[in-house]
mmCIF file with all atom_site columns, N, CA and C in Angstrom:
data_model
loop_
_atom_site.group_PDB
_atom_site.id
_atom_site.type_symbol
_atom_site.label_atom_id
_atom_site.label_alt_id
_atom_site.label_comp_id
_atom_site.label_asym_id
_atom_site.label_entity_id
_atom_site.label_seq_id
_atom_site.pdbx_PDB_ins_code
_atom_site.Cartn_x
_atom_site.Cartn_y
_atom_site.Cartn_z
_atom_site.occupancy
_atom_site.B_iso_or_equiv
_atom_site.pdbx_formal_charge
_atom_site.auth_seq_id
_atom_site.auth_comp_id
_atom_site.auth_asym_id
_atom_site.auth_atom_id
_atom_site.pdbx_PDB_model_num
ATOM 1   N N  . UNK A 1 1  ? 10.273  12.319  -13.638 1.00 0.00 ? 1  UNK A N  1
ATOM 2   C CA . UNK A 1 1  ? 10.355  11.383  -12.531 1.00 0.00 ? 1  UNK A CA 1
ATOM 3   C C  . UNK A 1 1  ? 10.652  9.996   -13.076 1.00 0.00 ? 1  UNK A C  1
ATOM 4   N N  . UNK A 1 2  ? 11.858  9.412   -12.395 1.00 0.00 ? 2  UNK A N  1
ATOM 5   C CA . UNK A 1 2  ? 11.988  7.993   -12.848 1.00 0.00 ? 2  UNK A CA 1
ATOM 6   C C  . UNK A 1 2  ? 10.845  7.041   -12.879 1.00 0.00 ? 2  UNK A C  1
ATOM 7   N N  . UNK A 1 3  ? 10.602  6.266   -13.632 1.00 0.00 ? 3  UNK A N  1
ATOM 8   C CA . UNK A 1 3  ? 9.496   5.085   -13.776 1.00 0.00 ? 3  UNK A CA 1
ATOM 9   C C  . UNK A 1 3  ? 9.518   4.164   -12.449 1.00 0.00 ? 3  UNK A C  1
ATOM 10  N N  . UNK A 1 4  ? 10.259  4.089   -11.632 1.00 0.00 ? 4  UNK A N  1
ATOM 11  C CA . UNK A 1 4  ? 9.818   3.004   -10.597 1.00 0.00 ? 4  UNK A CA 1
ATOM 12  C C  . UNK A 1 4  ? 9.382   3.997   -9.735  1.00 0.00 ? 4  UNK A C  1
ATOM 13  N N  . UNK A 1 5  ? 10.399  5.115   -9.430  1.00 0.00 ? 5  UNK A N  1
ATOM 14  C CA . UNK A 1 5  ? 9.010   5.933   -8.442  1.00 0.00 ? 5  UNK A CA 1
ATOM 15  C C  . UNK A 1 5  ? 7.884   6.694   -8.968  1.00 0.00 ? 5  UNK A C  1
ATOM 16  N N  . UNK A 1 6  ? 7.920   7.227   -9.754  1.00 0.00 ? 6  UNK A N  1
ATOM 17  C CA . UNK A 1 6  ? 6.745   7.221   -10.025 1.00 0.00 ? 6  UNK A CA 1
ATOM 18  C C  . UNK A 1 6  ? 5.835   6.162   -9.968  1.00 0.00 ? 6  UNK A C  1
ATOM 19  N N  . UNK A 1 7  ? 6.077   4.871   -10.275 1.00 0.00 ? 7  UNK A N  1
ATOM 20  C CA . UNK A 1 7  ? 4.849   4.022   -9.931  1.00 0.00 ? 7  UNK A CA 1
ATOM 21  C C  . UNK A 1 7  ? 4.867   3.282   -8.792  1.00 0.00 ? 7  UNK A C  1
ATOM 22  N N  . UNK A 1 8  ? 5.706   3.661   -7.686  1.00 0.00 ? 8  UNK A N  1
ATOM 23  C CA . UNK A 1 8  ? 5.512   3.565   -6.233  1.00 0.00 ? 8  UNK A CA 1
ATOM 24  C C  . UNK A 1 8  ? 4.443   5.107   -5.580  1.00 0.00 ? 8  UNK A C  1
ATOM 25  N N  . UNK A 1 9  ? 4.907   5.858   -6.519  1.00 0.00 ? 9  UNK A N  1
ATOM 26  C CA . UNK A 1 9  ? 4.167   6.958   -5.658  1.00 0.00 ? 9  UNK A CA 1
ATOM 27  C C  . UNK A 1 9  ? 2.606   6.804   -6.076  1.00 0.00 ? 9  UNK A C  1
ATOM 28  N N  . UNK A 1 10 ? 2.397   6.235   -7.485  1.00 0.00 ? 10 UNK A N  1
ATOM 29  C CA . UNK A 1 10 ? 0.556   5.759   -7.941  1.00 0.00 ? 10 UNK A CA 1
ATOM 30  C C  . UNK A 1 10 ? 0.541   4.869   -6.808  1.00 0.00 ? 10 UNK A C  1
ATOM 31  N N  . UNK A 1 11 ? 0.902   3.945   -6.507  1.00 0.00 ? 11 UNK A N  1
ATOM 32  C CA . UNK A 1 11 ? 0.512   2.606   -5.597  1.00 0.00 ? 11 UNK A CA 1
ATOM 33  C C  . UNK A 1 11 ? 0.383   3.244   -4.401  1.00 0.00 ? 11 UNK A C  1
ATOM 34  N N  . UNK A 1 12 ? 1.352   3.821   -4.202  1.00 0.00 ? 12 UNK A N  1
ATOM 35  C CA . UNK A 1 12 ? 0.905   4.715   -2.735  1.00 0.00 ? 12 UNK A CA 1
ATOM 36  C C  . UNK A 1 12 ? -0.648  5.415   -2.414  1.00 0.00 ? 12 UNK A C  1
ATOM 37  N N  . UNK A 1 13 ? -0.233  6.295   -3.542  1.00 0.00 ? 13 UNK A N  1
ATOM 38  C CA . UNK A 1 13 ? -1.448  7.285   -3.685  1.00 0.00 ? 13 UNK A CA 1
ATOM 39  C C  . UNK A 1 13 ? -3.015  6.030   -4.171  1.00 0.00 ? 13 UNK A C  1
ATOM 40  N N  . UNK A 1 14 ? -2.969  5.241   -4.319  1.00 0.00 ? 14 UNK A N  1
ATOM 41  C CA . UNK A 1 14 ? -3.910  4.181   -4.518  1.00 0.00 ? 14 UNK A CA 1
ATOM 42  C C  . UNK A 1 14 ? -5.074  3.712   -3.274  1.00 0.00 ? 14 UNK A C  1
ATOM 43  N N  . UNK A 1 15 ? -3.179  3.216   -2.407  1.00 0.00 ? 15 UNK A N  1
ATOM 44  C CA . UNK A 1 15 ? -3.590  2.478   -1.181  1.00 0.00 ? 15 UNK A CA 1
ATOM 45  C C  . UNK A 1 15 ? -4.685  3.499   -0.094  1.00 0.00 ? 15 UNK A C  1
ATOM 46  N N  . UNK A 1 16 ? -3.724  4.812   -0.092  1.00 0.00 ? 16 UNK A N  1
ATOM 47  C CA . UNK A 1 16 ? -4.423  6.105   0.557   1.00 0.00 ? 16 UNK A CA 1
ATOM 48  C C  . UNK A 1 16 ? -5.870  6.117   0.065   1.00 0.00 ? 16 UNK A C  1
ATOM 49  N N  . UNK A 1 17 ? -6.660  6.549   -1.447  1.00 0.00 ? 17 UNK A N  1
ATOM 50  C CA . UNK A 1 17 ? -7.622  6.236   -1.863  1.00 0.00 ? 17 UNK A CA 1
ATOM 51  C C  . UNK A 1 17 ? -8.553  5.264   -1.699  1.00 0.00 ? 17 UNK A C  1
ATOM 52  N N  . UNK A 1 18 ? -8.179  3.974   -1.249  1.00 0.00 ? 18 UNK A N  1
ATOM 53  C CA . UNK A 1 18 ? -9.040  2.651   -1.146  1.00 0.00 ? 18 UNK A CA 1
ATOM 54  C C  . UNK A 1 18 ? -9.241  2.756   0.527   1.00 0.00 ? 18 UNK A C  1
ATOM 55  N N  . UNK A 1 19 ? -8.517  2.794   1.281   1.00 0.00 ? 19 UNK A N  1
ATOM 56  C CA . UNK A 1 19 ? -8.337  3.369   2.842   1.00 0.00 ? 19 UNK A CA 1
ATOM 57  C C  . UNK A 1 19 ? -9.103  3.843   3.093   1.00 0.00 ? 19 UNK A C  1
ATOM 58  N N  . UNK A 1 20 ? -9.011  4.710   2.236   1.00 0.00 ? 20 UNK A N  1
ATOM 59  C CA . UNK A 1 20 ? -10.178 6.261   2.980   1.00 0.00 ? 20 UNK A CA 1
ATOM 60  C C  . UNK A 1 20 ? -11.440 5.960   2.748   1.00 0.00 ? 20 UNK A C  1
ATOM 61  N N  . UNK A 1 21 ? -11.705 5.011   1.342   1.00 0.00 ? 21 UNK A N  1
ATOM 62  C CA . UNK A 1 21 ? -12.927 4.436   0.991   1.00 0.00 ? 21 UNK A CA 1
ATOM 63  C C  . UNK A 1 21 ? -13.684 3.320   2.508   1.00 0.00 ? 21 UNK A C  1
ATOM 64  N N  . UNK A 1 22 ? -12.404 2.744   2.913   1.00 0.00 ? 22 UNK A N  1
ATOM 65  C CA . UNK A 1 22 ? -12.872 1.606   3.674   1.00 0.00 ? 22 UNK A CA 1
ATOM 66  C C  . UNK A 1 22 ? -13.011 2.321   4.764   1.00 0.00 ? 22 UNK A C  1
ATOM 67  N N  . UNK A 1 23 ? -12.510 3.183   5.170   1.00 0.00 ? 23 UNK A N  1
ATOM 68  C CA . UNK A 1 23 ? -12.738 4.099   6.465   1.00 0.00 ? 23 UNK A CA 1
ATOM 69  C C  . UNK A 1 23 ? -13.694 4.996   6.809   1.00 0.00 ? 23 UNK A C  1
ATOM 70  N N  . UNK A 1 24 ? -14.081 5.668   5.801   1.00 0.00 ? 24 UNK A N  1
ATOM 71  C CA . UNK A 1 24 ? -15.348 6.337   5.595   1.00 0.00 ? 24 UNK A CA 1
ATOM 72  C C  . UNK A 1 24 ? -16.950 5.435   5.629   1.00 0.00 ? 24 UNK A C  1
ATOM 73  N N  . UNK A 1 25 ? -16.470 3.891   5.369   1.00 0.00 ? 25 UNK A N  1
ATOM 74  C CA . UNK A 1 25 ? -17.631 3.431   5.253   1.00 0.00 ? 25 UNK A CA 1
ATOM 75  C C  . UNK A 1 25 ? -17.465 1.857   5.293   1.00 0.00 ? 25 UNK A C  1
ATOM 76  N N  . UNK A 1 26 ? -16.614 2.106   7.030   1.00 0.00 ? 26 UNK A N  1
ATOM 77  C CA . UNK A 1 26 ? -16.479 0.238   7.461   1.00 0.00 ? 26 UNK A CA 1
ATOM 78  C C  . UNK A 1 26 ? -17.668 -0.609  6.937   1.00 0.00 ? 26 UNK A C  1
ATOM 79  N N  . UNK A 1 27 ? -18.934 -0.215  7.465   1.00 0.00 ? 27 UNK A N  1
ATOM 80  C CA . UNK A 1 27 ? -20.460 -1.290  6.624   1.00 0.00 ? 27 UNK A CA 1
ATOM 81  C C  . UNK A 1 27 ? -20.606 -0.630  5.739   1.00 0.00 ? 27 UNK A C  1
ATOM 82  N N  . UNK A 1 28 ? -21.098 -1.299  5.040   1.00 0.00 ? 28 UNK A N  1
ATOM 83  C CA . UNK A 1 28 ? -22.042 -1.535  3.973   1.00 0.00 ? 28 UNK A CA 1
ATOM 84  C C  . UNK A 1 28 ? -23.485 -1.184  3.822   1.00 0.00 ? 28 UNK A C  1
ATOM 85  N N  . UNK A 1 29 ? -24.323 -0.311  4.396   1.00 0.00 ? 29 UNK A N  1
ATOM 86  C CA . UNK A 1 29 ? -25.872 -0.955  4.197   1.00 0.00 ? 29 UNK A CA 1
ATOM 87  C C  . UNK A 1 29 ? -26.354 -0.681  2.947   1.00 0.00 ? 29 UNK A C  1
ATOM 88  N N  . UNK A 1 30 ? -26.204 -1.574  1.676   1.00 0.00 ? 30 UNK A N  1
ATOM 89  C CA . UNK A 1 30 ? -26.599 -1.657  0.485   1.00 0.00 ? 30 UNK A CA 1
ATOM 90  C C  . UNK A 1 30 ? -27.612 -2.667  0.275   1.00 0.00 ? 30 UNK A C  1
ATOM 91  N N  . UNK A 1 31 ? -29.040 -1.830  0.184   1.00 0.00 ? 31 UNK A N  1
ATOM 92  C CA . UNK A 1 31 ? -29.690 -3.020  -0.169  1.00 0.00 ? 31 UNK A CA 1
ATOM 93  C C  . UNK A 1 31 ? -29.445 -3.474  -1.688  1.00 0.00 ? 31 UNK A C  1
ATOM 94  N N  . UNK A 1 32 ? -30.178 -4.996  -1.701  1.00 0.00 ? 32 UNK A N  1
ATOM 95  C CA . UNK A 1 32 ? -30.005 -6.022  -2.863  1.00 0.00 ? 32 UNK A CA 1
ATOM 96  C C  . UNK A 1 32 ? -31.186 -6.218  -3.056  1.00 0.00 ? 32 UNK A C  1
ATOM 97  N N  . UNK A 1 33 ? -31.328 -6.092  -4.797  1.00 0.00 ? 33 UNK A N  1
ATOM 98  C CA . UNK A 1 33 ? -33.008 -6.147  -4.929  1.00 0.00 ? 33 UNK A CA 1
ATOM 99  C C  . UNK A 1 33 ? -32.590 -7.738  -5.258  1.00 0.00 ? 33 UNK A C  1
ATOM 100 N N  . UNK A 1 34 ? -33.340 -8.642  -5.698  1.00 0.00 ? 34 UNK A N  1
ATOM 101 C CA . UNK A 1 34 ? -34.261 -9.749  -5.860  1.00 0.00 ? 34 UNK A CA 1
ATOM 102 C C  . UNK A 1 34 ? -33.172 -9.953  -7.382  1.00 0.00 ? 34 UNK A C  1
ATOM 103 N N  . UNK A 1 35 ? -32.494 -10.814 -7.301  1.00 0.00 ? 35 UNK A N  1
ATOM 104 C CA . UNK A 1 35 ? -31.677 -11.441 -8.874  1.00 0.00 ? 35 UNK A CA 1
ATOM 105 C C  . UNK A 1 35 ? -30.507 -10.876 -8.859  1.00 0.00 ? 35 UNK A C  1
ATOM 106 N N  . UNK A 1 36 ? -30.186 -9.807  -8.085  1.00 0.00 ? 36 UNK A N  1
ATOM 107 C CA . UNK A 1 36 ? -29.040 -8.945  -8.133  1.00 0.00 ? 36 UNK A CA 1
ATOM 108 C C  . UNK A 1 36 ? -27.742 -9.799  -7.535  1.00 0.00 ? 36 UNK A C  1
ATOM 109 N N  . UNK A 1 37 ? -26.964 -9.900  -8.206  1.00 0.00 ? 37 UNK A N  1
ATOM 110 C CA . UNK A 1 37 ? -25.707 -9.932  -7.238  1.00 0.00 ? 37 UNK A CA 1
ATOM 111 C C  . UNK A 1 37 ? -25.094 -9.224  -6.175  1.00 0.00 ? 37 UNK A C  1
ATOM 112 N N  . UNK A 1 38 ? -24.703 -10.083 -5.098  1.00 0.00 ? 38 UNK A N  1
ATOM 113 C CA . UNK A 1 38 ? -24.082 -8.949  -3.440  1.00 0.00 ? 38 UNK A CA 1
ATOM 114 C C  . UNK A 1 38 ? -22.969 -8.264  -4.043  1.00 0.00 ? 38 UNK A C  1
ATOM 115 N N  . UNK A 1 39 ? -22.502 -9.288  -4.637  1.00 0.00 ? 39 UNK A N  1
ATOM 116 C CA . UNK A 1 39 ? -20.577 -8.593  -5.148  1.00 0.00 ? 39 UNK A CA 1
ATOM 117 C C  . UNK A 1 39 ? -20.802 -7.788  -6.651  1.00 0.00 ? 39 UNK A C  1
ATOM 118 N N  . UNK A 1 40 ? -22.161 -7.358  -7.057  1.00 0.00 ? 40 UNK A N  1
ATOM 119 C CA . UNK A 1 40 ? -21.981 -6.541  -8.239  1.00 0.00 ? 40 UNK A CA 1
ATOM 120 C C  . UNK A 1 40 ? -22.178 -4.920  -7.244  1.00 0.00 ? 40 UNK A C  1
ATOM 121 N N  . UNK A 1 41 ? -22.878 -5.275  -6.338  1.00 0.00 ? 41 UNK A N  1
ATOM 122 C CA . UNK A 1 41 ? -24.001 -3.715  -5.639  1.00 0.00 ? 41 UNK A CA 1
ATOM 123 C C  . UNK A 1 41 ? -22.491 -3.529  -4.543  1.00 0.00 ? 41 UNK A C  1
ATOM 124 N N  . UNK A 1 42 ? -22.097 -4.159  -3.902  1.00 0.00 ? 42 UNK A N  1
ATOM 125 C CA . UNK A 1 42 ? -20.896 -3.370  -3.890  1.00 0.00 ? 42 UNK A CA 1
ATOM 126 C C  . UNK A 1 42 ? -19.955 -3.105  -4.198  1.00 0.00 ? 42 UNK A C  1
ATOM 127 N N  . UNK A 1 43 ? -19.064 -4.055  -5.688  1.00 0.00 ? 43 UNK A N  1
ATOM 128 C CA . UNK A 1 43 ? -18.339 -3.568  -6.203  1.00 0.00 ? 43 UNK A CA 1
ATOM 129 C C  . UNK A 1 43 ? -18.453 -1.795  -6.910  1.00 0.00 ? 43 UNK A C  1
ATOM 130 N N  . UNK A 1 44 ? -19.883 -1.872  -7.295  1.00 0.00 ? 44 UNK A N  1
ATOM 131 C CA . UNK A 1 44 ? -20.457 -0.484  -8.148  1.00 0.00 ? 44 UNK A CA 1
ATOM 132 C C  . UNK A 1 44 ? -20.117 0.373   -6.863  1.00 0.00 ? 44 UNK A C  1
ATOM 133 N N  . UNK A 1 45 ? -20.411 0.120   -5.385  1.00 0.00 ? 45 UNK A N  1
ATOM 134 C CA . UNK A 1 45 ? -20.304 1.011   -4.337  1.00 0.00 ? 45 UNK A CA 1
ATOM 135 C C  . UNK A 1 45 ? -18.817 1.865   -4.522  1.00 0.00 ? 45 UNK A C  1
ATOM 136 N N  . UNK A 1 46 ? -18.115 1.350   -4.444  1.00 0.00 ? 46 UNK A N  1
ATOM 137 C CA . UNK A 1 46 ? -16.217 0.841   -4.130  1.00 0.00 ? 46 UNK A CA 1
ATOM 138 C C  . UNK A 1 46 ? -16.250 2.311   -5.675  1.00 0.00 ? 46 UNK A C  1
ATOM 139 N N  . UNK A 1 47 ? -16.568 1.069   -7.155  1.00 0.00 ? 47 UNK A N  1
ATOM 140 C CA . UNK A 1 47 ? -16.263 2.315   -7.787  1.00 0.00 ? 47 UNK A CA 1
ATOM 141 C C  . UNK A 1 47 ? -17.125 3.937   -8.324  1.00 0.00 ? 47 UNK A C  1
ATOM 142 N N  . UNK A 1 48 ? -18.077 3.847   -7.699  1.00 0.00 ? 48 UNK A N  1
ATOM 143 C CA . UNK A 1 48 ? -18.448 5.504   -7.358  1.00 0.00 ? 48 UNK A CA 1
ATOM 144 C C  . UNK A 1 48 ? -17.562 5.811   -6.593  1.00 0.00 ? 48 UNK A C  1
ATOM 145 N N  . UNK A 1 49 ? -17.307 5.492   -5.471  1.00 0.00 ? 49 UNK A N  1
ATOM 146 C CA . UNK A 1 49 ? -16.706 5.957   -4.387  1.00 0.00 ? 49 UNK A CA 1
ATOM 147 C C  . UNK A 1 49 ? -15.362 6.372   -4.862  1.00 0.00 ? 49 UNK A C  1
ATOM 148 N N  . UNK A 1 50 ? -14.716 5.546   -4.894  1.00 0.00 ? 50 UNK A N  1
ATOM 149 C CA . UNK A 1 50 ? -13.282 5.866   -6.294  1.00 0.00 ? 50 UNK A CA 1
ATOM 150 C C  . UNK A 1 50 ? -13.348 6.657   -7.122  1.00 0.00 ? 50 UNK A C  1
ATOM 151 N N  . UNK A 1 51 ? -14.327 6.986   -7.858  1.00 0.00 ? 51 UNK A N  1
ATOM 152 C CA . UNK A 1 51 ? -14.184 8.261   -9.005  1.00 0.00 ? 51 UNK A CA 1
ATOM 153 C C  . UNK A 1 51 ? -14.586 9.797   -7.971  1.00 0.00 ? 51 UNK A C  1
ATOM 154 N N  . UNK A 1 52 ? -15.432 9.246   -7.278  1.00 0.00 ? 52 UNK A N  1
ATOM 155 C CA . UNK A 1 52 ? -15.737 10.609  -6.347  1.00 0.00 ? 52 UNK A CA 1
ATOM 156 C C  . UNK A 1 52 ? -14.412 11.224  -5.506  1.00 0.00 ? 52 UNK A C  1
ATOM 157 N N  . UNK A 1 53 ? -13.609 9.847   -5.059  1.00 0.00 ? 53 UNK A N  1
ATOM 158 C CA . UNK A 1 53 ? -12.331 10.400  -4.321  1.00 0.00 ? 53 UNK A CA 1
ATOM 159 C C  . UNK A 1 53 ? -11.150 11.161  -4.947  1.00 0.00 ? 53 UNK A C  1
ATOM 160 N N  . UNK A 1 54 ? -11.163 10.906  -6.578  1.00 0.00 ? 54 UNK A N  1
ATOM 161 C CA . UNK A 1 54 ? -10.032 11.161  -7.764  1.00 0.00 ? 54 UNK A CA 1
ATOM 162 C C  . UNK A 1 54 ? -10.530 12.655  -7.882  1.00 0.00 ? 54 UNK A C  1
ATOM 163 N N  . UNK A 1 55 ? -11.567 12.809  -8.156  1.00 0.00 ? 55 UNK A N  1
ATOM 164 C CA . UNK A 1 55 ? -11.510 14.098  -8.584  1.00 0.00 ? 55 UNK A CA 1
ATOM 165 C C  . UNK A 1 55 ? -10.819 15.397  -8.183  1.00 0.00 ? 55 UNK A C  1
ATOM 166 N N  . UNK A 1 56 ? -10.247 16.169  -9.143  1.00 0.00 ? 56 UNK A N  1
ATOM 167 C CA . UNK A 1 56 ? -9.342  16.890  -8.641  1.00 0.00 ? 56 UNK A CA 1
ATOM 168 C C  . UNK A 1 56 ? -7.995  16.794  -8.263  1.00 0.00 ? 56 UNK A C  1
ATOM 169 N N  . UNK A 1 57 ? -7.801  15.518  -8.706  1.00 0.00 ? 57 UNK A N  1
ATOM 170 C CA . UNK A 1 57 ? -6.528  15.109  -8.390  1.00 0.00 ? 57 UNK A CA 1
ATOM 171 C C  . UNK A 1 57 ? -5.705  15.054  -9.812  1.00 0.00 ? 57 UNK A C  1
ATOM 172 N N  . UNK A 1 58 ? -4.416  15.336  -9.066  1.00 0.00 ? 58 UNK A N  1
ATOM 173 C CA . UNK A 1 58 ? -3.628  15.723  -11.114 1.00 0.00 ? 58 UNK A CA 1
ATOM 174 C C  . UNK A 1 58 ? -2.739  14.030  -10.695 1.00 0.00 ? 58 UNK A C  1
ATOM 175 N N  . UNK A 1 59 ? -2.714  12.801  -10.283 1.00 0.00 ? 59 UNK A N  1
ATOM 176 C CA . UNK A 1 59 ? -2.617  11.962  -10.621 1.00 0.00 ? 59 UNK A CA 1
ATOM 177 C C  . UNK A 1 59 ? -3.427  10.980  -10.991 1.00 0.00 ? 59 UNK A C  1
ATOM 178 N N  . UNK A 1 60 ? -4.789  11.149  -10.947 1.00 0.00 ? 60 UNK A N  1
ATOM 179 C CA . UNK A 1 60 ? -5.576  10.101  -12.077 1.00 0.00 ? 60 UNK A CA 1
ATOM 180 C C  . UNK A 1 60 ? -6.441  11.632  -12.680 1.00 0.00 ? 60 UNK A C  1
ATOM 181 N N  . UNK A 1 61 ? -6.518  11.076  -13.231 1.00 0.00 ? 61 UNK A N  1
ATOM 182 C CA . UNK A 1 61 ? -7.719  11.952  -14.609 1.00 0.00 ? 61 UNK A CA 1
ATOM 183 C C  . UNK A 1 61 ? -8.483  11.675  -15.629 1.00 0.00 ? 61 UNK A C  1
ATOM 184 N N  . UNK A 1 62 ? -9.900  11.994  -15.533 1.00 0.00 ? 62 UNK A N  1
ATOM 185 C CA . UNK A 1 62 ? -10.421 11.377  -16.770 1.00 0.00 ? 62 UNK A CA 1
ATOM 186 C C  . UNK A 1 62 ? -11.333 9.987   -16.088 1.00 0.00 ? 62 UNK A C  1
ATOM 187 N N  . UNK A 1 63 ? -11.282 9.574   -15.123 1.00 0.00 ? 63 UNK A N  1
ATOM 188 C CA . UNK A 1 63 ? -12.032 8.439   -14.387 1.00 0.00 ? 63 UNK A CA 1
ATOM 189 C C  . UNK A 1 63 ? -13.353 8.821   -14.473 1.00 0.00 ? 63 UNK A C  1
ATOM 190 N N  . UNK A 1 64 ? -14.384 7.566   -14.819 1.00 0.00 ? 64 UNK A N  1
ATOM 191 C CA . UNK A 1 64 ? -15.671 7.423   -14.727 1.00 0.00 ? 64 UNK A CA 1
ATOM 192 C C  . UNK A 1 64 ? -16.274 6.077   -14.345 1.00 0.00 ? 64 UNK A C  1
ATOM 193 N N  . UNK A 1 65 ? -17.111 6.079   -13.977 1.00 0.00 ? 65 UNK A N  1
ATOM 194 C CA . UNK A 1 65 ? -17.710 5.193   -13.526 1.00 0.00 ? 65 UNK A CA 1
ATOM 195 C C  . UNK A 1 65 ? -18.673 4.200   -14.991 1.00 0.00 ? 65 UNK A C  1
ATOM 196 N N  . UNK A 1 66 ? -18.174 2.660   -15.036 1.00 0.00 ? 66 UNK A N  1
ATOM 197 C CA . UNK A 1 66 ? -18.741 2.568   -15.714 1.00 0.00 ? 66 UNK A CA 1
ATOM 198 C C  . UNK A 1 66 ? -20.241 2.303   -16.223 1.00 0.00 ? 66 UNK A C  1
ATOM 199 N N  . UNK A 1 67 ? -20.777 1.981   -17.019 1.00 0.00 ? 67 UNK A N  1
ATOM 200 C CA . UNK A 1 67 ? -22.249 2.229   -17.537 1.00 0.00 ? 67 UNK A CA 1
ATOM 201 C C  . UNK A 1 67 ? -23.363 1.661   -16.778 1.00 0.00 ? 67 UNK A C  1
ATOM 202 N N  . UNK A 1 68 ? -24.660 2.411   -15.869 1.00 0.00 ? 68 UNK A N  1
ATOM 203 C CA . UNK A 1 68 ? -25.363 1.610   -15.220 1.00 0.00 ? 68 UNK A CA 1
ATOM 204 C C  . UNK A 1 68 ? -26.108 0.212   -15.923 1.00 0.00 ? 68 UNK A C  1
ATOM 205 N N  . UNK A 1 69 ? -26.267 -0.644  -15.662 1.00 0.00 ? 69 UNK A N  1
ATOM 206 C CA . UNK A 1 69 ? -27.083 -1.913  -16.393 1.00 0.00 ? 69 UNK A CA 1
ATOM 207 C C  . UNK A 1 69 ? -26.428 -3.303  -16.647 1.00 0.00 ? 69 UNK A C  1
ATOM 208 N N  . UNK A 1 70 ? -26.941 -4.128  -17.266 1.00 0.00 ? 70 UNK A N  1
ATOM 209 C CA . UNK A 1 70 ? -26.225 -5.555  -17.149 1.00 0.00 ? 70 UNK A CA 1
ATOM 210 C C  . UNK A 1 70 ? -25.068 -5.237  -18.270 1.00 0.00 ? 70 UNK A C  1
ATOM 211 N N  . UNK A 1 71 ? -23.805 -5.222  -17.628 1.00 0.00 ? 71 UNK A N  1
ATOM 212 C CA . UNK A 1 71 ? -22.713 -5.708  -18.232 1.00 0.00 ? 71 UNK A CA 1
ATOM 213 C C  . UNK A 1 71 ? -21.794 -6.779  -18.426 1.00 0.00 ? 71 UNK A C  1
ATOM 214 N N  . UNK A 1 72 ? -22.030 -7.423  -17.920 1.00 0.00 ? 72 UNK A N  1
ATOM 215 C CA . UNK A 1 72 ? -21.602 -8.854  -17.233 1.00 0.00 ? 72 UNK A CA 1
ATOM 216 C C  . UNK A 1 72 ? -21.368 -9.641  -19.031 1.00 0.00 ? 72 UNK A C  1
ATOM 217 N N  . UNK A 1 73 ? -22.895 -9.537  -19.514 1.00 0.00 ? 73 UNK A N  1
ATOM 218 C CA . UNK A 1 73 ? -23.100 -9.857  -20.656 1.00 0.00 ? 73 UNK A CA 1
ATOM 219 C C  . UNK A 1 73 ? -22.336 -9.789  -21.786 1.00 0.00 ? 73 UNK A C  1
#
């Protein structure tokens, strides 16, 4: 497959993935403990949700979620 479609068809297949994320789960109810950041507890949401949606799929592979704990650091 040529290189530009092929990486129209990832971007595609992306947008579909993030969609379905936001569609499956217009709110949010994530609680926030005490020191935590809002935009760390749902970014982590977004990417579980993302590795859970890939699986099985023969265009991403190998996705994990990265390491629970302060990384920031």
């Amino acid at each position: 497959m040529e290189v530009k479609k092929y990486e129209s068809h990832l971007i595609g297949e992306l947008e579909k993935i993030v969609e379905s994320i936001i569609n499956d789960s217009p709110k949010l109810d994530i609680p926030v403990k005490k020191g935590e950041r809002v935009g760390d507890a749902i970014s982590k949401f977004f990417e579980n949700s993302f590795v859970e949606k890939i699986k099985g799929r023969k265009d991403f592979s190998s996705a994990e979620a990265s390491p629970v704990g302060k990384t920031k650091n």
